[in-house]
XYZ file of C-alpha atoms in Angstrom:
279
model
C 14.754 86.060 -1.258
C 17.319 86.138 -3.398
C 16.259 88.068 -6.504
C 18.502 85.933 -9.357
C 16.933 82.705 -7.436
C 13.394 84.456 -7.046
C 13.372 84.859 -11.394
C 14.866 81.763 -12.066
C 11.398 80.285 -9.964
C 8.682 82.885 -11.599
C 10.768 82.224 -15.703
C 9.074 78.549 -15.132
C 5.828 79.769 -15.132
C 3.789 76.493 -13.491
C 0.893 76.923 -15.707
C 1.693 76.582 -18.632
C 4.914 74.152 -18.270
C 3.012 71.482 -16.418
C -0.223 72.131 -19.530
C 2.481 71.278 -21.797
C 3.479 68.155 -19.959
C 0.641 67.690 -19.325
C 0.116 67.003 -23.168
C 3.454 65.813 -23.809
C 2.191 62.869 -20.713
C -1.006 62.008 -22.891
C 0.882 61.195 -25.759
C 2.369 58.502 -24.030
C 0.120 57.117 -22.210
C -1.632 56.727 -25.362
C 0.884 55.045 -26.491
C 0.540 52.332 -23.691
C 4.583 53.347 -23.424
C 5.973 52.566 -20.288
C 8.692 55.821 -18.486
C 11.903 54.664 -20.273
C 15.262 55.799 -19.783
C 14.735 58.342 -23.308
C 10.813 58.949 -22.314
C 12.543 60.463 -18.363
C 15.430 61.816 -21.202
C 12.237 63.757 -23.694
C 11.010 65.520 -20.527
C 14.152 66.635 -19.079
C 14.924 68.410 -22.331
C 11.209 69.516 -22.520
C 11.690 71.327 -19.125
C 14.969 72.897 -20.547
C 12.989 73.925 -23.760
C 10.478 75.295 -22.731
C 12.188 77.440 -19.438
C 15.117 78.219 -22.524
C 11.470 80.145 -23.940
C 10.384 81.587 -21.287
C 13.436 83.366 -20.366
C 13.505 84.633 -24.796
C 10.346 85.801 -24.084
C 10.819 87.961 -21.156
C 14.154 89.794 -22.426
C 12.333 89.891 -25.708
C 9.408 92.086 -23.464
C 11.653 94.391 -21.327
C 14.349 94.414 -22.919
C 13.659 95.036 -26.906
C 10.407 94.866 -27.209
C 9.820 97.582 -23.943
C 6.705 95.985 -23.353
C 6.291 95.654 -20.185
C 5.577 98.828 -18.557
C 3.160 99.497 -20.279
C 2.040 95.784 -18.720
C -1.448 95.861 -16.335
C -2.065 92.479 -17.254
C 0.724 90.072 -15.540
C -1.460 87.039 -15.697
C 1.420 84.183 -16.243
C 4.335 86.890 -16.200
C 7.944 85.637 -16.299
C 11.127 87.302 -14.393
C 10.381 91.365 -15.053
C 12.574 93.110 -13.629
C 14.132 90.762 -11.545
C 16.704 88.942 -13.659
C 19.328 91.237 -16.235
C 19.420 91.076 -19.891
C 22.685 89.057 -20.090
C 21.079 86.806 -17.062
C 18.100 86.347 -19.229
C 20.552 85.816 -22.164
C 22.259 83.610 -20.423
C 19.279 81.387 -18.862
C 17.887 80.838 -22.366
C 21.229 79.982 -24.284
C 22.698 77.398 -22.024
C 18.615 75.669 -21.459
C 18.783 75.625 -25.433
C 22.292 73.389 -25.471
C 20.787 71.648 -22.647
C 17.784 71.128 -24.668
C 19.193 70.012 -28.109
C 21.775 67.795 -26.633
C 18.685 65.561 -25.157
C 16.966 66.111 -28.911
C 20.345 64.554 -30.187
C 20.270 61.700 -27.678
C 16.679 61.189 -28.616
C 17.768 60.935 -31.906
C 20.373 58.427 -31.845
C 18.557 56.184 -29.461
C 15.005 56.492 -30.423
C 14.888 57.592 -33.832
C 16.246 59.727 -36.431
C 13.140 60.871 -36.929
C 12.960 63.145 -33.607
C 15.600 65.154 -33.996
C 13.494 67.319 -36.491
C 10.335 66.885 -35.251
C 11.710 68.205 -31.656
C 14.206 71.203 -33.088
C 10.899 72.028 -34.313
C 9.539 72.580 -31.301
C 11.927 73.875 -30.029
C 12.845 76.830 -33.347
C 8.932 77.433 -33.258
C 9.463 78.285 -29.176
C 12.308 79.968 -29.072
C 11.147 82.374 -32.514
C 7.557 83.859 -31.036
C 7.764 86.861 -29.533
C 10.870 88.309 -31.836
C 9.413 86.815 -35.212
C 5.922 84.875 -34.992
C 4.305 87.166 -33.016
C 4.207 90.091 -35.309
C 1.400 87.647 -37.511
C -1.354 86.884 -35.797
C -2.093 83.806 -37.415
C 1.917 82.447 -36.797
C 1.495 84.532 -33.259
C -1.785 82.315 -31.794
C -1.005 78.702 -33.725
C 2.733 78.332 -32.571
C 2.094 77.630 -29.264
C -0.182 74.945 -29.627
C 1.885 74.030 -32.569
C 4.690 73.133 -30.564
C 2.835 71.289 -28.508
C 1.439 68.689 -31.493
C 5.744 68.669 -32.010
C 5.882 67.603 -28.473
C 3.572 65.128 -28.430
C 4.267 63.548 -31.230
C 7.919 63.284 -30.434
C 6.885 62.196 -26.682
C 4.713 59.302 -29.669
C 7.626 57.955 -31.193
C 9.801 57.700 -28.059
C 7.018 55.371 -26.164
C 6.990 53.324 -29.798
C 3.149 54.232 -30.369
C 2.575 53.006 -33.318
C -1.683 54.016 -34.346
C -1.653 57.158 -36.122
C -4.654 57.253 -37.633
C -5.644 57.164 -33.722
C -3.150 59.742 -32.166
C -3.988 62.177 -35.051
C -7.598 62.176 -33.280
C -6.461 62.415 -30.198
C -4.106 66.023 -31.051
C -7.437 67.364 -32.495
C -8.851 68.390 -29.530
C -5.859 69.105 -27.697
C -4.771 71.410 -30.063
C -8.084 73.630 -30.389
C -8.221 73.734 -26.341
C -4.637 75.331 -26.676
C -5.530 77.215 -29.404
C -8.600 78.426 -27.299
C -6.834 79.427 -24.360
C -4.365 80.833 -26.946
C -6.753 83.236 -28.189
C -8.503 84.218 -24.743
C -4.469 85.568 -23.535
C -4.198 87.589 -26.258
C -7.595 89.169 -25.710
C -6.931 89.826 -22.386
C -3.199 91.573 -23.359
C -4.899 93.085 -25.907
C -4.170 97.030 -24.345
C -0.818 95.898 -24.172
C -0.644 94.882 -27.555
C -2.473 98.019 -28.972
C 0.015 100.681 -27.148
C 2.940 99.180 -28.724
C 1.774 98.175 -32.329
C 1.689 94.217 -31.595
C -0.752 92.199 -33.574
C -3.647 90.707 -31.274
C -7.185 89.633 -32.634
C -9.017 91.796 -30.925
C -8.234 93.850 -33.081
C -10.361 92.373 -35.453
C -12.896 90.931 -34.019
C -13.333 93.008 -31.049
C -12.538 91.277 -27.763
C -16.510 90.361 -27.513
C -15.688 89.060 -30.789
C -12.571 87.551 -29.799
C -13.549 85.598 -26.674
C -16.792 84.505 -28.272
C -13.661 82.139 -30.968
C -11.548 80.794 -28.099
C -14.687 79.592 -26.481
C -15.809 78.669 -29.184
C -12.244 76.620 -29.677
C -12.333 75.402 -26.628
C -16.176 73.968 -26.735
C -15.377 72.811 -29.895
C -12.186 71.234 -28.046
C -14.226 69.253 -25.189
C -16.735 67.716 -27.938
C -14.621 66.465 -30.104
C -12.207 64.498 -26.743
C -16.012 63.244 -25.644
C -16.256 61.781 -29.086
C -13.015 59.979 -30.031
C -13.954 57.992 -26.562
C -17.719 58.259 -24.611
C -17.836 56.796 -21.536
C -20.811 58.631 -19.066
C -17.592 59.804 -17.203
C -16.090 61.729 -19.523
C -19.890 62.969 -20.630
C -20.597 64.078 -16.504
C -16.859 65.815 -16.381
C -17.174 67.492 -19.840
C -20.213 69.080 -19.180
C -18.579 70.892 -16.257
C -15.870 72.125 -18.246
C -18.032 73.557 -20.136
C -19.507 75.142 -17.365
C -16.123 76.024 -16.438
C -15.033 77.059 -20.506
C -18.699 79.709 -20.563
C -19.130 81.053 -16.990
C -16.371 84.334 -17.804
C -17.842 84.419 -21.026
C -19.632 88.836 -19.553
C -16.180 88.769 -17.464
C -13.426 91.399 -18.412
C -10.316 88.894 -20.258
C -7.834 90.392 -18.049
C -10.204 88.084 -15.094
C -11.726 85.376 -17.793
C -8.074 83.723 -18.135
C -7.975 82.888 -14.326
C -10.558 80.905 -14.765
C -10.389 79.819 -18.359
C -6.209 78.947 -18.297
C -6.827 77.074 -15.331
C -9.733 75.289 -16.760
C -7.982 73.758 -19.339
C -5.091 72.104 -17.978
C -7.254 70.595 -15.211
C -8.903 69.373 -18.967
C -6.312 67.764 -20.516
C -5.452 66.297 -17.064
C -8.823 64.862 -16.551
C -7.813 63.477 -20.516
C -4.429 61.933 -19.090
C -6.491 60.644 -16.170
C -9.215 58.776 -18.841
C -6.571 57.826 -20.902
C -4.924 56.368 -18.954
C -7.042 53.881 -17.715
C -6.986 55.248 -13.750
C -11.189 56.016 -14.413
C -13.596 52.397 -17.183
């Protein structure tokens, strides 16, 4: 396959993309929204936003921080070695432009408040690699916070009005995403230690960081169950608790290949339940 095509495909980073868009889909379902033209524009705009963030992340890691020469852990990695510095920069700029135009359209047609909310989500994403990741707490909170903003935007576009119940939905999702991000950072601890990048395992050690990640994942699972208890959800939640605990004794690099897909499937399950596909 052509180098550029392969690079462009890798920058999609399907698991991150699907996880984020599933969370947004969950917000639309929670608002009992229908798939209007505005919601379609939102999904397309967020896709461009994520693509810009992914390309910029690869740009920073490969050409600015030069971290990729140290990396042995490459889960959900981008187009390192396939796209040039200028190509990655162009992808980020063009994708950002499409995303921001889409956000502006939504602000005009679905509510002016949407632009600052969605712009903040974009700003968190594009500033992560160069700025936010240099601070331990900001680096951990960036991705789940950006997804919360995107979900809030989706809730508004879908004409949701029960903000108290929606806030209860955001809590478990935030914790699940924070748990995955904590585990992923732990898996990248070796590279971060060599490049001076803050990493949670430097504070708690790898066992402590893994335990913290599992704690976030379990708490998010239990809160989701408490928000809307059914026998189906209870059984599914037990299964996911087992999946989240399973890699506790494995290396962080091997564990993330279980934790991340399991978290995505959990969020997909939430979307299915809230979509009333299962009573």
